[in-house]
mmCIF file of C-alpha atoms and ligand atoms in Angstrom:
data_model
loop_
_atom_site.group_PDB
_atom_site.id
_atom_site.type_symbol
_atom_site.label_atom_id
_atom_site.label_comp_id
_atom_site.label_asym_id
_atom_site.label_seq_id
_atom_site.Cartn_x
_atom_site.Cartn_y
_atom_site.Cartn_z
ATOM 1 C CA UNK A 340 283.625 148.598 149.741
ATOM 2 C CA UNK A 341 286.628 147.810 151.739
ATOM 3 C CA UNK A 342 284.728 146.923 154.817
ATOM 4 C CA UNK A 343 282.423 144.009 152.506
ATOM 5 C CA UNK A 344 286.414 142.657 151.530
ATOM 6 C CA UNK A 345 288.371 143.009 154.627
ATOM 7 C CA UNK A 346 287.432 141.658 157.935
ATOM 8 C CA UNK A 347 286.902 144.082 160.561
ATOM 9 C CA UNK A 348 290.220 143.404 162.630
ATOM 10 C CA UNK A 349 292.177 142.466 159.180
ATOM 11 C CA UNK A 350 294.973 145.408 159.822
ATOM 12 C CA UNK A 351 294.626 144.655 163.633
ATOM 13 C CA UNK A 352 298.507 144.191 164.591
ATOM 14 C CA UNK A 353 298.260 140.995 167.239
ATOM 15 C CA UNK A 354 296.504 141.725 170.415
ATOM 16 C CA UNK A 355 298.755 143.764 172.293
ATOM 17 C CA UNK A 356 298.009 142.000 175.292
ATOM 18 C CA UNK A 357 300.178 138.778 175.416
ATOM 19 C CA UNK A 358 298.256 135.796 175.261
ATOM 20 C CA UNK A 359 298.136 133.859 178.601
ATOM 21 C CA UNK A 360 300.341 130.914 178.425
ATOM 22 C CA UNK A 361 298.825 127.365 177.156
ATOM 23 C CA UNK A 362 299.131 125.653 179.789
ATOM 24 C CA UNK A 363 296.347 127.903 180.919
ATOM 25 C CA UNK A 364 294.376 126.851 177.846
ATOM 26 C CA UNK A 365 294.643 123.755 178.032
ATOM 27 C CA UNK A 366 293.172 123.708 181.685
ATOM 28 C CA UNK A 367 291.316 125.384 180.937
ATOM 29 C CA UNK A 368 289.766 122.988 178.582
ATOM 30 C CA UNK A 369 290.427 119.818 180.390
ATOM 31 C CA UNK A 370 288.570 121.461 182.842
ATOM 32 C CA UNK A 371 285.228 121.704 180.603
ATOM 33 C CA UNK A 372 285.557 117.914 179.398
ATOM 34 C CA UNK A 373 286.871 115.884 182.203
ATOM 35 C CA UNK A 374 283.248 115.345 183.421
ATOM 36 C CA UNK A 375 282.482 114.210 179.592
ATOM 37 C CA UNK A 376 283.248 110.734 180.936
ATOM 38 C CA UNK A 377 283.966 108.664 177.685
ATOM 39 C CA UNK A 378 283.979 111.676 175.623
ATOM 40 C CA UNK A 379 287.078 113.377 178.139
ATOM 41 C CA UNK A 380 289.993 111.980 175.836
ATOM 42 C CA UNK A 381 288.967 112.058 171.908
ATOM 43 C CA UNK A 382 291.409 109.799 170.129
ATOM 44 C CA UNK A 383 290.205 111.991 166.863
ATOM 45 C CA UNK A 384 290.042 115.574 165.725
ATOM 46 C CA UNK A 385 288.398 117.467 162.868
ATOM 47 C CA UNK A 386 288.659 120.961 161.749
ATOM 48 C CA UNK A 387 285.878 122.056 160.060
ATOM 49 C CA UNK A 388 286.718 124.902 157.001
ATOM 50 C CA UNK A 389 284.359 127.323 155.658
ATOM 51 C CA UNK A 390 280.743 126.677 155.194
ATOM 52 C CA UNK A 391 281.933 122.680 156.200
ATOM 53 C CA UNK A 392 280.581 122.953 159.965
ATOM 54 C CA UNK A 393 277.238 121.091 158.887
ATOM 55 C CA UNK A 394 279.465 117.969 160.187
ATOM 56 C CA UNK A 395 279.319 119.092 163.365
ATOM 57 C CA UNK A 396 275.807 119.066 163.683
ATOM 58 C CA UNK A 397 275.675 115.359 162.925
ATOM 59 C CA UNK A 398 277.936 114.454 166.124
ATOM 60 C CA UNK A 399 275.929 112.879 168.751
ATOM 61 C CA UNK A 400 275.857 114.220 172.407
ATOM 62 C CA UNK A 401 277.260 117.180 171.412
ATOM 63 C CA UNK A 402 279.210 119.473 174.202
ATOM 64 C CA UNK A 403 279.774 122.579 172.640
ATOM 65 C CA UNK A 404 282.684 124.987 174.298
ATOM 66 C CA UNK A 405 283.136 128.342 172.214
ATOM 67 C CA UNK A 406 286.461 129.249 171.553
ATOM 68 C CA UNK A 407 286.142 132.783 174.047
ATOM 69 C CA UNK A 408 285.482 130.582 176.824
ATOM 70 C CA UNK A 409 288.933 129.109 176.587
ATOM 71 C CA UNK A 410 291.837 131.863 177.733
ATOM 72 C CA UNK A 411 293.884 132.610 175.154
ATOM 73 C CA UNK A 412 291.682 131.518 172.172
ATOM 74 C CA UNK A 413 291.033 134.305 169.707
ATOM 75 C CA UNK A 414 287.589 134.273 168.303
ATOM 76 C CA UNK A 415 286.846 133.253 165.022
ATOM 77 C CA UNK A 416 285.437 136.323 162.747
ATOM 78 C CA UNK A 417 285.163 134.645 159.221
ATOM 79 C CA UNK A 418 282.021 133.604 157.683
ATOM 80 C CA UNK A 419 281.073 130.625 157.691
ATOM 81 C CA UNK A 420 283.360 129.852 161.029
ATOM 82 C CA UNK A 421 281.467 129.228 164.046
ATOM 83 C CA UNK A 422 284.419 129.381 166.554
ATOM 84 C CA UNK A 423 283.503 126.246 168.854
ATOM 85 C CA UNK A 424 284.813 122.931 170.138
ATOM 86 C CA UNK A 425 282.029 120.061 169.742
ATOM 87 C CA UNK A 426 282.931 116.741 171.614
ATOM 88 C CA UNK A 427 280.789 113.598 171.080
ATOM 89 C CA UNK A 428 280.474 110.881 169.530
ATOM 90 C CA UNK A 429 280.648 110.267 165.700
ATOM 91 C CA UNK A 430 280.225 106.324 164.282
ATOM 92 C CA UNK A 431 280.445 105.664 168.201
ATOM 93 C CA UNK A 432 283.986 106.808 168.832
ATOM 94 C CA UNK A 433 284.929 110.168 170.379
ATOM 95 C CA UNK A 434 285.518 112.774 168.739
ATOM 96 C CA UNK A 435 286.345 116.725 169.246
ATOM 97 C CA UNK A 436 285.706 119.014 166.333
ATOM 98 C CA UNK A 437 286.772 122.695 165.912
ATOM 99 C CA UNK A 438 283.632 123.914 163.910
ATOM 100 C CA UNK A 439 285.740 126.768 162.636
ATOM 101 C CA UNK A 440 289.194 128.220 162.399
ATOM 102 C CA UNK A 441 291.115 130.842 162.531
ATOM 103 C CA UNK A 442 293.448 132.637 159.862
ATOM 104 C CA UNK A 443 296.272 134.921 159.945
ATOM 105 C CA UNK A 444 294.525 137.223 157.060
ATOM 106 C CA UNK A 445 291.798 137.919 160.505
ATOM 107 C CA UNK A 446 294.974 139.606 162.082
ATOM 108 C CA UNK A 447 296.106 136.043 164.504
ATOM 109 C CA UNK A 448 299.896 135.052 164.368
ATOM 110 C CA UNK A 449 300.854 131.302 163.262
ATOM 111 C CA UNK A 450 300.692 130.786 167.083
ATOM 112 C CA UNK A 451 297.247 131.735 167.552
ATOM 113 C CA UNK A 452 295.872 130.430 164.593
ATOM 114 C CA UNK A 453 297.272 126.886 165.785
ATOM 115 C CA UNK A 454 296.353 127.002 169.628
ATOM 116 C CA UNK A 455 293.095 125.057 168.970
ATOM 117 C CA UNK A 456 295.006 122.048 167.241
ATOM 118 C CA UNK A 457 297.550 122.060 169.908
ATOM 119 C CA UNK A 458 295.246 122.113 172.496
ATOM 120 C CA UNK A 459 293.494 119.113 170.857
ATOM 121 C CA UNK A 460 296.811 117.374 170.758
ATOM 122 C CA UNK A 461 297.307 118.250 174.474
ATOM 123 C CA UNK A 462 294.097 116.504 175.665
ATOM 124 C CA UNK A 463 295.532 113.598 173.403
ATOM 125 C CA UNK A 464 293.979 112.902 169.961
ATOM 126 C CA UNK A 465 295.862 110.714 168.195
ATOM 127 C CA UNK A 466 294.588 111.493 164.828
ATOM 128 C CA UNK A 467 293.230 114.657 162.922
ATOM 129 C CA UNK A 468 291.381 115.650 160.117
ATOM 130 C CA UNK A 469 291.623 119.013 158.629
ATOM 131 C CA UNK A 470 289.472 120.107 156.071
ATOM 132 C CA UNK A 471 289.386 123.348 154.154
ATOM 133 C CA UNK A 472 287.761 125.189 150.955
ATOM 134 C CA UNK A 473 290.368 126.155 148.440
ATOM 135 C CA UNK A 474 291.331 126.803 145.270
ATOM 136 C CA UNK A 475 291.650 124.356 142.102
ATOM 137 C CA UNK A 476 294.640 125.509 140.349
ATOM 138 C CA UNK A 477 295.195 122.293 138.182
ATOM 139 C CA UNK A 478 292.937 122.233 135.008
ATOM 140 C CA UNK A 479 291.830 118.775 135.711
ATOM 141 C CA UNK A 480 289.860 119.716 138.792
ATOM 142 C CA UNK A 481 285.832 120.552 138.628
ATOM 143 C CA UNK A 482 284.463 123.112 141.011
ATOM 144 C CA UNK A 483 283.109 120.725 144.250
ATOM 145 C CA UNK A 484 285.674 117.895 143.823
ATOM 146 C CA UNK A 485 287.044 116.765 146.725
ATOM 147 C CA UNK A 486 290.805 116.584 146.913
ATOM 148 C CA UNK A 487 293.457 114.669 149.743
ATOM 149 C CA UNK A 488 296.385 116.922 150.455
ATOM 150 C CA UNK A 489 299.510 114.797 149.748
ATOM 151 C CA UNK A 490 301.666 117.706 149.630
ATOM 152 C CA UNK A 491 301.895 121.225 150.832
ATOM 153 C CA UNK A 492 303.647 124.497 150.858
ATOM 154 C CA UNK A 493 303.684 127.409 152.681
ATOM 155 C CA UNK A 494 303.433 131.305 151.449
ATOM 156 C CA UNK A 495 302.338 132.383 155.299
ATOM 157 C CA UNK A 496 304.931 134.996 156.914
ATOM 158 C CA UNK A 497 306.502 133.696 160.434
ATOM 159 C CA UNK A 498 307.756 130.667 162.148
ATOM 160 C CA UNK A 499 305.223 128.740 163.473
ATOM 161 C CA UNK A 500 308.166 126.952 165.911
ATOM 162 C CA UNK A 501 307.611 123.766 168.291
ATOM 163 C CA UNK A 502 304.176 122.750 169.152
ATOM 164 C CA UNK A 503 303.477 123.898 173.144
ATOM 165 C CA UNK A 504 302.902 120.082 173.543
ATOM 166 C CA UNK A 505 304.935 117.197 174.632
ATOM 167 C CA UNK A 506 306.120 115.139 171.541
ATOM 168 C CA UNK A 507 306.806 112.154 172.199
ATOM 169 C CA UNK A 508 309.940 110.399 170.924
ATOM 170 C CA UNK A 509 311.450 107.309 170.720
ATOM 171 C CA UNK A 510 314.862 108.713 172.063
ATOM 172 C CA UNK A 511 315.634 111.318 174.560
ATOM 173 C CA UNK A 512 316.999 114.453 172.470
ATOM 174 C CA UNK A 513 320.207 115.560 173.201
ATOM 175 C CA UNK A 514 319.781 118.626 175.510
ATOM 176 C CA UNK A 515 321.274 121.177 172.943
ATOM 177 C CA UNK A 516 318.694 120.865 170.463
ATOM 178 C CA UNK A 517 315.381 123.372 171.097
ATOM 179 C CA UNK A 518 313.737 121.344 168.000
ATOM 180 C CA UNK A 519 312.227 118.541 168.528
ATOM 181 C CA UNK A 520 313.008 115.891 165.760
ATOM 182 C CA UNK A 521 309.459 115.790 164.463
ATOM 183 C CA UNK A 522 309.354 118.711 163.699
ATOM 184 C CA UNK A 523 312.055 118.877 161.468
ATOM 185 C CA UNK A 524 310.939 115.414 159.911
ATOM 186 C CA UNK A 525 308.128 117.117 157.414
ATOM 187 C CA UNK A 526 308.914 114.608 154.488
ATOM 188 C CA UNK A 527 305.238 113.526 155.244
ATOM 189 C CA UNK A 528 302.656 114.945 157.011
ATOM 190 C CA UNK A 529 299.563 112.769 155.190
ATOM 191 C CA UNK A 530 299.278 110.106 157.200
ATOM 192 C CA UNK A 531 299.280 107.416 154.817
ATOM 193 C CA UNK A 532 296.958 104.958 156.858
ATOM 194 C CA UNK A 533 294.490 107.806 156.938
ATOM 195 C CA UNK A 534 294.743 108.534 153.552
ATOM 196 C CA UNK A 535 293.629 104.682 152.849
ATOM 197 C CA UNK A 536 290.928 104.600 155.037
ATOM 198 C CA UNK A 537 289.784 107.830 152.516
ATOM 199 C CA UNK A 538 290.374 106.880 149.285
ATOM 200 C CA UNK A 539 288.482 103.291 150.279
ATOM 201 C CA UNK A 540 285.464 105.456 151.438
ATOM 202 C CA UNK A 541 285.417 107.124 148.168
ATOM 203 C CA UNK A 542 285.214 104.073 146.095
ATOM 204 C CA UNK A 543 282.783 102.697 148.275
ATOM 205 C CA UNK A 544 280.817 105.596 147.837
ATOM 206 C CA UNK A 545 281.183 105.949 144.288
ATOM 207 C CA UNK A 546 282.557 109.624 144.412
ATOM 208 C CA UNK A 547 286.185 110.673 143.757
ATOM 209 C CA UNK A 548 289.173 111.547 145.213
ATOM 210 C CA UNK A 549 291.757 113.683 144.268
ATOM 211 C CA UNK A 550 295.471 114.189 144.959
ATOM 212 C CA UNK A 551 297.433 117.363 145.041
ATOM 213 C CA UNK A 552 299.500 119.758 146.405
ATOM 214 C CA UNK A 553 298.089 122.484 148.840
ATOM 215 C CA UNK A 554 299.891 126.197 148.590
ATOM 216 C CA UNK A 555 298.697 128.338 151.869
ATOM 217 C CA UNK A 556 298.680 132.114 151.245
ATOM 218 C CA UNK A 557 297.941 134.647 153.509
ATOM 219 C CA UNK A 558 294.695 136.206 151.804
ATOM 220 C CA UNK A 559 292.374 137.530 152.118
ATOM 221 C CA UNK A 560 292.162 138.164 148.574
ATOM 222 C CA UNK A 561 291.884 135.799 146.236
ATOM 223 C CA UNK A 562 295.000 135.224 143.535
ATOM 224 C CA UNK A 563 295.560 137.633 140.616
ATOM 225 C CA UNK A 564 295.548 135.843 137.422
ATOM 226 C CA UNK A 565 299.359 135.847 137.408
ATOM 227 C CA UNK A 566 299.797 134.657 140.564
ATOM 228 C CA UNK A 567 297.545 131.582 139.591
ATOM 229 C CA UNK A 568 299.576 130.941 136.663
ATOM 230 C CA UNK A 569 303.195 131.348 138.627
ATOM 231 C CA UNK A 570 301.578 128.940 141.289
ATOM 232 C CA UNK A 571 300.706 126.306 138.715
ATOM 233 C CA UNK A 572 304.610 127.003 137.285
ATOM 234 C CA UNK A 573 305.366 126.119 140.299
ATOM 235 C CA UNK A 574 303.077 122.847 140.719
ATOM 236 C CA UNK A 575 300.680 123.350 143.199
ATOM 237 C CA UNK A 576 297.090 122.114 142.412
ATOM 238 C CA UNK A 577 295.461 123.900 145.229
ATOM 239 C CA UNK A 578 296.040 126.982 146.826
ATOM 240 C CA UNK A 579 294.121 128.015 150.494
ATOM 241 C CA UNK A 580 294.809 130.604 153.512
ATOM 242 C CA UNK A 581 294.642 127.820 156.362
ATOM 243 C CA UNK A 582 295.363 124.167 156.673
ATOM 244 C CA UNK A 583 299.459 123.824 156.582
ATOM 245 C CA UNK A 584 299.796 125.344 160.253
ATOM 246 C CA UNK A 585 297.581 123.465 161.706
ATOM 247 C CA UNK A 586 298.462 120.478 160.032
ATOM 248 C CA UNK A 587 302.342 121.187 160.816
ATOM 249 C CA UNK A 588 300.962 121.709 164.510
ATOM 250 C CA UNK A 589 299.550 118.433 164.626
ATOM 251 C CA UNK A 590 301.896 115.978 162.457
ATOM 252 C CA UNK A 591 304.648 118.220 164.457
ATOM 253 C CA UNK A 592 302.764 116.788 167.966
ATOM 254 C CA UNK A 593 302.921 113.755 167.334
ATOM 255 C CA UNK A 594 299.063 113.362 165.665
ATOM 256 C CA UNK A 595 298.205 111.271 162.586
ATOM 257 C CA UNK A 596 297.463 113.957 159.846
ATOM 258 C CA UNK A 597 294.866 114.357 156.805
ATOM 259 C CA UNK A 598 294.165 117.114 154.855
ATOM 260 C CA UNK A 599 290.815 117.458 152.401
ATOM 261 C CA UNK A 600 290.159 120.332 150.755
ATOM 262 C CA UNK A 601 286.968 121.277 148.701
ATOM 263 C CA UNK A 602 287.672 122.851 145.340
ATOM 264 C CA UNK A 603 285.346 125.797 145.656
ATOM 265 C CA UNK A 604 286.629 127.669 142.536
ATOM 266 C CA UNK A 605 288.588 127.427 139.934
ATOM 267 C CA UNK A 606 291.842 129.524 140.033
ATOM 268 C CA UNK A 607 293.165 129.153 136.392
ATOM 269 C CA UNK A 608 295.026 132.172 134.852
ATOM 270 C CA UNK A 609 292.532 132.012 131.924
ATOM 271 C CA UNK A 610 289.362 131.691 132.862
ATOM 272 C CA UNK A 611 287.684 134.659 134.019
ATOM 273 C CA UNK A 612 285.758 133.693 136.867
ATOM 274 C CA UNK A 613 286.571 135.428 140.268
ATOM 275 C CA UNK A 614 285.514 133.395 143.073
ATOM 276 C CA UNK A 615 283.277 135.188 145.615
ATOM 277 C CA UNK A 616 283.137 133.861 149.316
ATOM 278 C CA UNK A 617 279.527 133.263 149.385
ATOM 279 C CA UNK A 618 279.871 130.642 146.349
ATOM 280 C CA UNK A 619 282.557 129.160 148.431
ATOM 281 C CA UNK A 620 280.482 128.485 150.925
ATOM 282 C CA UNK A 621 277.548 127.307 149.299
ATOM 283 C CA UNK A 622 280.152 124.551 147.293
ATOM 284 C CA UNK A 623 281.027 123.394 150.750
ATOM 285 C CA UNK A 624 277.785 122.424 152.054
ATOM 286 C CA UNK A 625 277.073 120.440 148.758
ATOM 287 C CA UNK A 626 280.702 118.813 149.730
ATOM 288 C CA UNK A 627 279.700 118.476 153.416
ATOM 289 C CA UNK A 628 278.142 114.636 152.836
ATOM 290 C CA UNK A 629 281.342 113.134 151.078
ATOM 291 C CA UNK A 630 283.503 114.818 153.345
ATOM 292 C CA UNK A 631 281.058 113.440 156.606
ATOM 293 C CA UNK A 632 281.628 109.972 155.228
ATOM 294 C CA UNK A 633 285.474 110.392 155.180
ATOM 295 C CA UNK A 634 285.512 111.024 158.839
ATOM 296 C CA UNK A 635 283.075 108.695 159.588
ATOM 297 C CA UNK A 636 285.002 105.738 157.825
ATOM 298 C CA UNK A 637 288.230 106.998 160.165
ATOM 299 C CA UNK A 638 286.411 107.268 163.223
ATOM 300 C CA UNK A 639 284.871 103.763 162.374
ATOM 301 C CA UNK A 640 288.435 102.325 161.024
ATOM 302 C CA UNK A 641 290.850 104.491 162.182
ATOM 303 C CA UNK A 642 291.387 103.451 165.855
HETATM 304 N N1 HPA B 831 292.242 131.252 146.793
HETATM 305 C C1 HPA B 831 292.576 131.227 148.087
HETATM 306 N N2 HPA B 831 291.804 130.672 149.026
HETATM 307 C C2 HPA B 831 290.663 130.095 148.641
HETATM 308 C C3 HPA B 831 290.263 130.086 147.286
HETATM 309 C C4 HPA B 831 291.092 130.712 146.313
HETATM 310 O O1 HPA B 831 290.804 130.743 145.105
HETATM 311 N N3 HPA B 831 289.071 129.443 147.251
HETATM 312 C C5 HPA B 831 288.764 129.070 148.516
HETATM 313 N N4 HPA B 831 289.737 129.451 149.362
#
């Protein structure tokens, strides 16, 4: 029974072997799309969550890089995560999407888990979409509502520390501080331009959009009824095991940041309805068209 709950590697303490240092990576990557021509320096990112890599498949001239071939990338071992960079084209603008993730609950430290959006912030998007299944702890949300991340906390054990990339500032920072000043400036990660560009698709569109606050646990289990209520008490509407690191990662890089997640359950103390990963991913893929049209309006607008 455990096996069908845990992934394989879940009690796997971090590979023992260090990983090889990014700037390795992120050769290494340059490397496989500097002859990409147009496609070489994506001004936008997506990560695709669980069961939401359909979007990849709709990306034209797709170059697809799997995360193994990159040193230092862990591969991805959830369902529903393919474990691949695709760079094209979507709405005719570049575009480089991770179709899958990974999470600390497959055994990967904060660092690891965020090495794919750092490396997309090293060959220079400007802008990033991250989207993820999770959660709907406030009452008013329906199971396959689609909801922009205004606000986030963080339950995941570790310091995720500066990004590996170059932030760029304004001012030089005075040479005693080992912080950057982004990364300390967290007021707001949602980029509110981005968030526009969303909630104008979603009129347009006739679907809705929902606001809320994301809580990111380490899973892989899914909350106890008391810890759904004590998460409500404490006001977040959605609760996930990805998203905020790579979102801190980004926003912390320098990179335009939007989170939408896909209410794939319904995580309220008193109903009695346990969600089960396979219904997750089936909610996604019904999600998958709103959530293509999103991106495609900030590819199209977003520049
Ligand atoms: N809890 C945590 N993560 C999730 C959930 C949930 O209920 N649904 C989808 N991802």
């Amino acid at each position: 029974m455990f096996e069908t709950i845990f992934p394989a590697n879940f009690d796997r303490a971090a590979s023992p072997d260090p990983a090889p240092p990014f700037s390795d990576s992120l050769a290494a990557l340059r490397e496989r799309i500097s002859p990409l021509g147009e496609f070489s320096k994506p001004p936008l990112g997506v990560v695709l969550g669980s069961g939401l890599g359909g979007l990849a498949d709709s990306i034209d001239s797709p170059t697809v890089i799997p995360y193994r071939e990159i040193p230092g990338l862990a591969a991805s071992t959830a369902a529903g995560h393919r474990g691949e960079f695709i760079v094209g084209q979507l709405a005719s603008r570049p575009i480089i999407a991770m179709a899958g993730r990974l999470h600390v609950y497959e055994g990967h430290s904060l660092q690891d888990v965020t090495r794919p959006v750092a490396l997309m912030a090293g060959i220079g998007i400007s802008q990033l979409v991250v989207s993820c299944a999770a959660g709907g702890l406030n009452p008013a949300f329906s199971v396959g509502d689609l909801v922009l991340i205004n606000e986030h906390s963080s339950w995941l054990d570790g310091k995720l520390g500066a990004p590996p990339v170059a932030v760029p500032t304004t001012t030089p920072s005075p040479p005693e501080r080992s912080v950057p000043d982004s990364f300390r400036r967290r007021l707001n990660t949602c980029a509110p331009e981005l968030a526009q560009i969303a909630q104008r698709t979603a009129r347009k569109h006739g679907f809705q959009l929902r606001h809320g606050m994301y809580l990111a646990v380490s899973g892989p289990n899914y909350e106890t009824r008391a810890e759904c209520r004590m998460m409500r008490n404490l006001g977040a509407d959605l609760v996930g095991m990805s998203t905020v690191p790579e979102i801190l990662c980004a926003s912390s890089a320098g990179v335009q940041t939007l989170g939408v997640s896909v209410v794939t359950n319904l995580a309220l103390p008193d109903a009695p309805i346990t969600a089960d990963h396979a219904d997750v991913l089936d909610v996604c893929e019904q999600a998958a068209d709103r959530l293509q049209q999103i991106v495609r309006a900030i590819a199209t607008h977003g520049a």
